[in-house]
Coordinates of C-alpha atoms in Angstrom, one line a residue:
M1 CA -2.2 60.9 -9.2
A2 CA -5.8 58.9 -8.9
I3 CA -6.4 56.5 -6.2
Q4 CA -8.2 53.2 -6.3
A5 CA -9.9 50.9 -4.0
Y6 CA -7.8 47.6 -2.8
E7 CA -9.8 45.1 -4.9
P8 CA -7.7 41.7 -3.5
L9 CA -9.6 39.8 -6.3
R10 CA -7.5 41.7 -8.8
E11 CA -4.4 40.3 -7.2
M12 CA -6.1 36.5 -7.4
V13 CA -6.3 37.0 -11.1
S14 CA -3.3 38.6 -12.0
L15 CA -1.4 35.8 -10.0
R16 CA -3.2 32.9 -12.0
D17 CA -2.2 34.7 -15.1
A18 CA 1.4 34.6 -13.9
M19 CA 1.2 31.1 -12.9
N20 CA -0.3 30.1 -16.0
S21 CA 2.4 31.9 -18.2
L22 CA 5.1 30.4 -16.5
F23 CA 3.7 26.9 -17.1
Q24 CA 3.2 28.0 -20.7
E25 CA 6.7 28.8 -21.0
S26 CA 8.0 26.0 -19.1
F27 CA 6.4 23.3 -20.7
V28 CA 4.8 24.5 -24.4
R29 CA 7.4 27.0 -25.6
P30 CA 11.1 25.1 -26.3
L31 CA 13.6 25.4 -23.9
G32 CA 15.8 28.1 -24.4
L33 CA 13.8 29.9 -26.8
P34 CA 12.4 33.9 -26.1
A35 CA 9.1 34.1 -25.5
E36 CA 7.3 35.5 -28.7
G37 CA 7.7 39.1 -28.8
G38 CA 9.7 39.2 -25.5
S39 CA 13.4 38.6 -25.0
V40 CA 15.8 37.3 -23.1
M41 CA 16.2 37.7 -19.7
L42 CA 19.9 38.2 -18.2
P43 CA 21.2 38.4 -14.6
L44 CA 23.1 41.1 -13.4
D45 CA 24.8 42.5 -9.8
V46 CA 25.2 46.3 -9.0
T47 CA 27.3 47.4 -6.4
E48 CA 28.2 50.8 -5.0
D49 CA 31.1 52.3 -3.0
E50 CA 31.8 56.1 -2.6
N51 CA 33.1 56.8 -6.2
E52 CA 31.8 54.5 -8.5
F53 CA 29.0 51.7 -9.4
I54 CA 29.9 48.2 -10.4
I55 CA 27.8 46.4 -12.7
K56 CA 28.3 42.9 -13.7
M57 CA 26.2 40.8 -16.0
S58 CA 26.2 36.9 -17.3
M59 CA 25.6 37.1 -21.1
P60 CA 27.1 33.6 -21.9
G61 CA 27.6 33.2 -25.8
A62 CA 27.4 36.9 -26.5
Q63 CA 29.8 38.5 -28.3
P64 CA 31.3 41.9 -27.3
E65 CA 30.6 43.4 -30.8
D66 CA 26.7 42.6 -30.5
V67 CA 26.3 44.5 -27.0
H68 CA 25.5 48.2 -26.6
V69 CA 25.6 50.2 -23.3
T70 CA 23.9 53.6 -23.1
A71 CA 23.7 56.1 -20.3
H72 CA 20.8 58.4 -19.8
G73 CA 20.4 60.3 -16.7
H74 CA 20.0 58.1 -14.0
D75 CA 19.3 55.3 -16.3
L76 CA 22.0 52.9 -17.9
T77 CA 20.9 50.5 -20.5
I78 CA 22.4 47.4 -21.8
R79 CA 21.2 45.8 -24.5
G80 CA 22.6 43.0 -27.5
E81 CA 22.0 39.9 -29.3
I82 CA 23.0 36.3 -28.4
K83 CA 22.7 34.8 -31.8
A84 CA 21.6 30.9 -32.2
E85 CA 24.6 28.7 -34.0
Q86 CA 23.5 27.2 -37.1
E87 CA 21.7 23.7 -36.7
R88 CA 23.0 21.0 -38.6
K89 CA 19.7 19.4 -41.0
E90 CA 21.0 16.0 -39.7
S91 CA 20.8 16.3 -35.9
H92 CA 18.1 16.7 -33.9
W93 CA 17.3 17.7 -30.4
H94 CA 16.8 16.3 -27.0
L95 CA 17.6 19.2 -24.9
R96 CA 17.8 22.9 -25.7
E97 CA 18.2 24.5 -22.7
R98 CA 20.7 27.6 -23.6
R99 CA 18.8 31.1 -24.3
F100 CA 19.3 32.9 -27.8
G101 CA 18.2 35.8 -29.1
Q102 CA 17.8 39.6 -28.2
F103 CA 18.3 41.1 -24.5
Q104 CA 17.5 44.1 -23.0
R105 CA 18.0 45.7 -19.2
T106 CA 17.8 49.1 -17.8
V107 CA 18.9 50.0 -14.7
T108 CA 18.1 53.1 -12.8
L109 CA 21.2 54.1 -10.4
P110 CA 20.5 56.6 -7.4
T111 CA 23.1 59.2 -8.5
M112 CA 24.5 60.3 -11.6
I113 CA 27.5 58.9 -13.5
S114 CA 30.6 60.2 -15.7
P115 CA 30.0 58.3 -18.7
D116 CA 33.4 59.8 -20.4
K117 CA 35.0 57.7 -17.6
A118 CA 33.3 54.6 -17.4
Q119 CA 35.7 51.6 -18.1
A120 CA 33.9 48.3 -19.5
S121 CA 35.6 44.6 -20.1
F122 CA 34.2 41.4 -21.0
E123 CA 35.5 38.0 -19.9
N124 CA 34.2 34.3 -19.7
G125 CA 31.1 35.3 -21.3
V126 CA 30.5 38.4 -18.3
L127 CA 30.3 41.9 -19.0
M128 CA 32.0 44.2 -16.2
L129 CA 31.2 47.9 -16.2
V130 CA 32.8 50.4 -14.0
L131 CA 30.7 53.6 -13.7
P132 CA 32.6 56.4 -11.7
K133 CA 29.9 58.5 -10.0
A134 CA 30.0 62.1 -11.3
E135 CA 31.5 64.9 -9.3
E136 CA 28.5 66.7 -8.3
A137 CA 27.1 63.6 -6.9
K138 CA 30.1 63.0 -4.7
P139 CA 29.8 63.8 -0.6
K140 CA 31.7 66.5 -0.2
E141 CA 33.5 67.6 3.3
I142 CA 33.8 71.0 4.1
K143 CA 37.6 71.6 6.2
I144 CA 37.9 74.7 8.5
G145 CA 41.5 76.2 7.7
R146 CA 44.1 77.7 10.0
Q147 CA 43.1 81.3 8.5
A148 CA 39.6 80.9 9.7
Q149 CA 40.3 79.8 13.1
S150 CA 43.0 82.7 13.2
Q151 CA 40.5 85.2 12.0
I152 CA 37.7 83.8 14.5
G153 CA 40.3 84.1 17.5
S154 CA 41.5 87.7 16.3
Q155 CA 37.8 88.7 16.4
K156 CA 37.3 87.1 20.2
Q157 CA 40.6 89.0 21.3
T158 CA 39.2 92.7 19.4
H159 CA 36.1 91.6 21.5
N160 CA 37.6 90.9 24.9
G161 CA 40.1 93.9 24.6
G162 CA 37.4 96.1 23.9
Q163 CA 35.5 94.9 26.9
K164 CA 38.7 95.3 29.3
H165 CA 39.4 99.0 27.6
S166 CA 35.9 99.9 28.4
Q167 CA 36.5 98.7 32.2
S168 CA 39.2 100.8 32.1
R169 CA 37.8 103.5 31.2
S170 CA 35.6 103.7 33.6
R171 CA 37.8 103.0 36.5
T172 CA 40.2 105.6 35.6
G173 CA 37.0 108.0 35.0
G174 CA 35.4 107.0 38.5
Q175 CA 39.1 107.8 40.2
E176 CA 39.4 111.2 38.7
Q177 CA 35.6 111.9 39.7
A178 CA 36.5 111.1 43.3
Q179 CA 39.9 113.4 43.4
A180 CA 37.6 116.4 41.7
E181 CA 34.9 116.2 44.5
E182 CA 37.6 115.9 47.5
A183 CA 39.3 118.8 46.1
S184 CA 35.7 121.0 45.6
Q185 CA 35.3 120.1 49.6
S186 CA 38.8 121.7 50.5
P187 CA 39.2 125.2 51.5
S188 CA 40.4 127.2 48.2
D189 CA 42.1 129.9 50.0
P190 CA 45.4 128.8 51.9
T191 CA 45.4 132.3 53.9
S192 CA 42.2 131.1 55.5
Q193 CA 44.3 129.0 57.9
A194 CA 46.5 130.8 59.7
S195 CA 49.7 129.1 60.9
P196 CA 50.9 128.7 64.1
D197 CA 53.7 131.4 64.2
A198 CA 51.6 133.9 63.0
R199 CA 49.1 133.4 65.9

C-alpha cells in the first residue's frame, strides 16, 4: 500500500467539484430524474441485536416484483427499479420531485448471515429485511457442568488424601524407629539382672 503525501489543495478542488455537481443536479437537471449514468439513491436504516440484523429501506412507487436482494459474504445488495408513470401528452409539469429509475444499495455487515433463514416484507413503500446471524457468528457461552466440578473436587480430595496418608506414614515410621532404638539400648539378657530373692 503506497503512502501519499497530504495535499490540502487537492481536497479544496474536490470540494469545489462536489458543490458544482450539487448545483448542477439541483438547478440544471429536472427534479426527480436520476443523473445521467447514475441511479436513484434511496435511504435505508440498519439495526442489529444479538441474533439478527434488520434493514428498512424506503422505496415509494416501487413494486415488490421489481426489487431483488442478494447476499454474498458480508455484503447485502438491494437493487431494483422505480418505473415512471406514463405521461399524458396533453399535460405539462409544474413540479416533478418524485424519483424514478434504477437503484442499488450495498450494505457491508460486520458478521455473516444465514440467507436461507432471511425474511422480507414490503408494506407502504418500505422494504423490511430480517437477517438472522450465522450460528458461527453468534456469541457462545461456555458453561461449567456439575460433572466437571465434581471431577475437580475429587482431584482435590485425592491430592489432600495423599498428603494426609504420607504424613501418617511418616509419623508411624518415626514411632517405630523410636521404639526400636529404645529396645536396642535395654539389656538383651534377662538373667543379667539378679532378682532380690536370689541375692
